[in-house]
Every structure is written in structure tokens, then in C-alpha cells.
Amino acid sequence: MFWSMLAVAIYLIWLDRQTGIAFEQRRWATPARVFAKPLLLEAGKKIEHSFLVDHLQQLGYSRQRAATSPGTFAVSATKVEIHSRGFDFWDQQQLPQRFFVAIDASLIRELRGYGGAIMSQARLDPLLIGLINPLAFEDRKLLNFEEIPEVFLKLLVVAEDRRFFQHFGLDPIGIARAAFRNLAAGATTQGGSTLTQQLVKNMYLSRDRTVSRKIKESLMALSIERRFSKAEIIEAYVNEVFLGQDGGRAIHGFGLGAEFYFGRPLGELDIAQMALLIGLVKGPTRYDPRRYPERAIKRRNLLVDIASADGLVSVEQASALKRSALQISARKSRAASRYSSFLDRVRSDLGRNYNEPHLKGGGLRVFSTLDPYAQHLFDRVLSSEVEALEKRQRIEAGKLQVAGVVIDRRTAEVIALQGSASSKSSFNRALDSHRPIGSLVKPFLFARALEKPKEFNLASTLQDRMVVWRTADGKDWAPKNFDGREYGSVSALDALLRSLNLATVDLGMRISVADFAPYLSRITGKTIGEFPAIFLGAIELSPLEVARAYLALANGGVLVEPRVIDAVVASSGSLESQIKRGSQRVMESGAAAMVEFALTEVTRVGTGRAIGRRHKDTLPLAGKTGTSDDERDSWFAGYGQNYLAAIWVGRDDNAPINLTGSTGALKIWSAFMLRLGVSALNLEMPEQIDWLRVDGTRGQQVPAHCTRYPQLPVHRASILPLRSSCLDKH
């Protein structure tokens, strides 16, 4: 007997200690939550009225007659009233704010505070665009005790454990009451377990209904109650309770449950919605409001009656709440998320800085660079334009694919990214499809030439004549112009404007393959082989890699890595890292500036002149078309002062699409930039570049008063014959 009692005592001491340690060290696997850049509203900004309403609904804002509390909005034909939520950003805490947005013709006319004062701008809370799932396939949004609404806490205790704040982990009175009611009913209608016992069962024990498990559950509940406060226990319960299933993701905790079922934070729910959530504790599957709404309503109304009987709401309020609809939000499919292509890049970047367990279970908050409005416009334009191209080219619906990347060239932030023309395809062509870029490579060859100002300038003469080149492997290479013609002596500028292949090859051979290949490798970040076809774009890049290269050109020759993450915040709220990209100079600033000027001429009078016709009010804009052999790939890369985008159009089976860069990808770029609001370039030249009047056909400088000749940017080290007269005396 003594030894048995000693063994029991040792076991109880051990169990008490292990329970305390386990509770203190509890760590929930919470996924990294990825947020978009918060929508910034300011006067003069382009934004559609319908988009703003849709965005607020995505954020879980409730549409009301007046926006009287955080998380609500009201709508009229030309105005949206918003009461924003507070949000703890990585750089500052944002307080709730009530204001009015006046919108006319997809343009914000003005912002006014609730008191009538003019506001310069307002920032909404960021949209959750995705999760990086935890190792255990569980998900939860953790709440501190202070964040649990008082009315919710009262209803939870009344419904699940009325004597929670009085008992010591076990409730003999509650057990006796449940036994009496079950005996009277002739069935099990009420349980006697306390919230603490339920927590122990959910966190540490199996669901086997055995006497030994029940005894262990009771002992562990006593241990937890002895060691920890009621606030700590209820906080753990609120975050641990299982409330349903979203495919392979288990929904845990009332914080996430509120978002999953109602699309709103727990603090914004009414009593009826809170009652429905608490009712799910009894059986998340049986009372699933999406599958069994009648059962869910019946269970909800029972708890509303309990709330009324306990004085939490009046009889009249309870009657109205019981008549209310469930108001369950539409279930969002994460697999077909509109942001999946962008999230692929986020996961890739995070994977370089975080190990998998920390990333998938550490509760990180990731603030990305995605602009919800830019992505919305990009998706809509890509879909409509691809459909139009398929009809025009008589291509079977769904066969034509598109991918593209949009970058804020001032910050190198990727603000929109799409890897497919359809949500049905999971292949991310923006990142993972590498296709021949054709003439998109030419600006970099011309930049390399212009880095030798004593040998080349934009007025230098090139020979656009067919030549057969013998390659290193003994094969002949005989390139042709797109139209099959030869144009003889042309200026370097004219060759780039018209995208003449033969003149480009002439320039390339003067530069040499051995010189250009490593230069192009530095710009693209890929090892480029030494063969003459690289002069005409016989290299394969993804749309993101193309955008990266053109970003270097747009930044005056400085390569800045495009980024998709602003900051990462730990679960504790501390700034874990702020993602920054290094930069390096990959081309001389003067050469970059002169090529940029040439690309503005491409969009004005060259192969991209359709841009000039459609964007008359925002010229100059820089851009270049690209087409691969047999018109299998259509490319366009271009930029203004604020935005840069690279677009690819083609087929996955590599069949010809009979579209050039100007008849395919350019149309998409133009349509998108018109809606987004690209701004004109400020063509500032570095100190070593002068604007000179030049006769491009002769490669001669003419007097400044000869206005019939255009001004070209020319490096001071370049030597141009000076003609004394405006007249061509040749």
C-alpha cells in the first residue's frame, strides 16, 4: 500500500510539473500572413468607385447607412464614407479614422474628414492576400486577453462554463447540474466539463472517452488552475478551440473563426454572430453554417436566448437578433487566389532568409509591395486583351498565354505580377517561363556601343546589308530584317527605331561577341554564351528577368533588384527584417540616358509608335518591342517616370501566334498603362551629355539655329564633323 501511494504521489508531482512546463512553453503553429500594400487614397489619384467598394468588402468592412464605427462604410453615387480600422504596421500604429472620399470619373476628387476638414491622404488597413501554411496544417489568428471583446467573453462563459471565474478547474456544482438535467432528459444534453478541462483535452490529450483519460484531464486542469491566472487560461482557450475546416487547413481560435465565417475581426461582430461562433464549439461539423444553416441558426438562437436570460441583451434585441440572417461571408478559394502568382515570388524571397519551420509556424507578418488596385487593373486588362487577340488571330480560346510584371521604377517595388491568362493554370510564366526575347536585347547592345563615345554615337553610320557569318562551330549564320529588305547606310538611332536586324548585327560585330556577352550577363544576371545570335535576342529570359534588366536602363545604368517585400514582423510585434536590395552599376549613366532617349523615339515614331498615338498627353515614354523567330513570342517592355512593365504573349506549345511585339504585347502594355496612369519621362541628361543639332543621315553636327534637324544627346567625348551651314552641300 505504501509503495502504491508513493508511486501515485510521484506521478501526481510529475504530472503537475509537466503540465505547468507544457502550458508555459505552449507555441502555436501560426502561418506567415502576407499582406498587400495598404491602399493609399489621395486627391488626384486614379481609382474606380466600384473597385473601392469591392476592396472594402474584401477587407471585411460592413456596408451600412452611415460609417459610424470602425470597419464600416457607406456608399452613394459619387462618394464613399469610410470608418477605417486601426492597424499596427511595421513602421507605425494607425488609428481608426472616419472620412469621406469623393470620386468622379474614376478619379478621387477630394478627401474630407468627418468634421469637414480637407485631408491630403488616408491609408486603409492592408489586405491579407495569402498564408504560408504551418507545418501542422493548422491556422489561427492569435488574440491577447485584452483584445477579447467583453460581451463575447461574458457570452462564452455563460454558454460554456458559467462558474469559470469561481471554480478551481473542476466544478462539482456544474457536474451535478449536468447529471441532473441529463437524467431528466434521458440522454446526454449537457456536459459538466469546465473551460479549463476542455482546454486540456484540446491541447494535450486524445479524444478517447476513457476513465483514465478523464482522470488525467481533471488532474491537469487542477494543475493549470493552480499555476496560472484565469486571464491566461481563457486566452489560451480562445486561441486553441477548433471551429471548422477549410480544405486541408484547420481553423483554430475565435480570432480566425470570425474572419473565416464573417470576414471581419471578432470585435466587429454583433451578439448573434458571436453566438454562432460559440455555438460551433459543440460541433463544428454538425453546426457548420455553410453546410447546415438551419442547424446553425437553431444553435445560435439558443445562445441568444441564454444571453437574453442573463441580461446581456434585452428581450426585444434578442428577438431581432434571432430573426437576422446568418450573414456568412462567401468562402474564398485560396487555390485560385488572384494573388497566387505574386505570392510565388514572396515565398521564394522569404525562403532565402527564413528556415521552413520558422516560416511556416512562426506567426510572421509579411508586408509585401503588391498594389491591390494595380493588380486589379492588370488582371482585368490581361484577360480582356488576350481574349480579343485570340478572336482576332483565330486562336482557340485558352491557347494564348500571357505573363507580365509591373514595377514602381522609383522604388523597385513589384506592384503587380501575373503568370497566366487564366486562374485555371497554376504555371507561373512570369517567373518560370523563359522565352527568346528577340529585339528586346537591342537597347543593351546600343548602350554598350555608346559606352565607347569616341567610336559610336546615335548618329554613327551602320550598314544594313546582308552578310553571312561563319560561327565558331563552322556553321553559316545569315540574319535578315523582319521585312526581308536591306536599307544600306543608316544611323544608329534609325536602326534602333526601326529595329533593323542587319544594322544591329553590323554594330554587334564591331563591338564583338566576346565583349557583349559578359556585359549582357551582368545586366541579366544570367550566364550568356558567346555566339552572334545574341545580338538579335537569341537568349531566353522570364518576364521578371526582362523587367529587371530594363529597370537598370531606367535607373541610369544602376541595377536594383526588384523586391516584393517591404518588411517582416515577428509574432511579438517587433520588426524582424526590412528587406532591402543592393545595387550595382552595370552600364554608364551617359549611355543609359542616350538609349532612353532613343527608346522614347521608338514609341513616338518607331516600331512602338502606337504608344505615341494612344498616349499623346503623357509623352515621352520609353519602350521596345520584341518578336522571336516565326512570331512565336510577342514582347514589349517600357516605362514612364513612375511605372515600368514587361509583357510577354505566346503559347505554351511554342506554336506561332502570328503576332509581333507591336501587334501583341504592346497593345496590352498600352491599355494597362492608360488605366493605371503612367506619367511622362523627365529626360534629364548627365553632365557629360550635350544636346546637339545633328544631321543623322550624314552624321554631322549642324549649327544650333538649324531647327529643321533634330536635337540628339551626344557624349562630349564623341567627335562629330561640324558643318558650318544648315544646307547639305554634299
Coordinates of C-alpha atoms in Angstrom, one line a residue, residues 144 216 539 575:
N144 CA -4.4 38.7 -26.4
K216 CA -5.8 12.7 -16.2
I539 CA 18.6 34.3 -75.3
L575 CA 10.5 44.4 -36.7

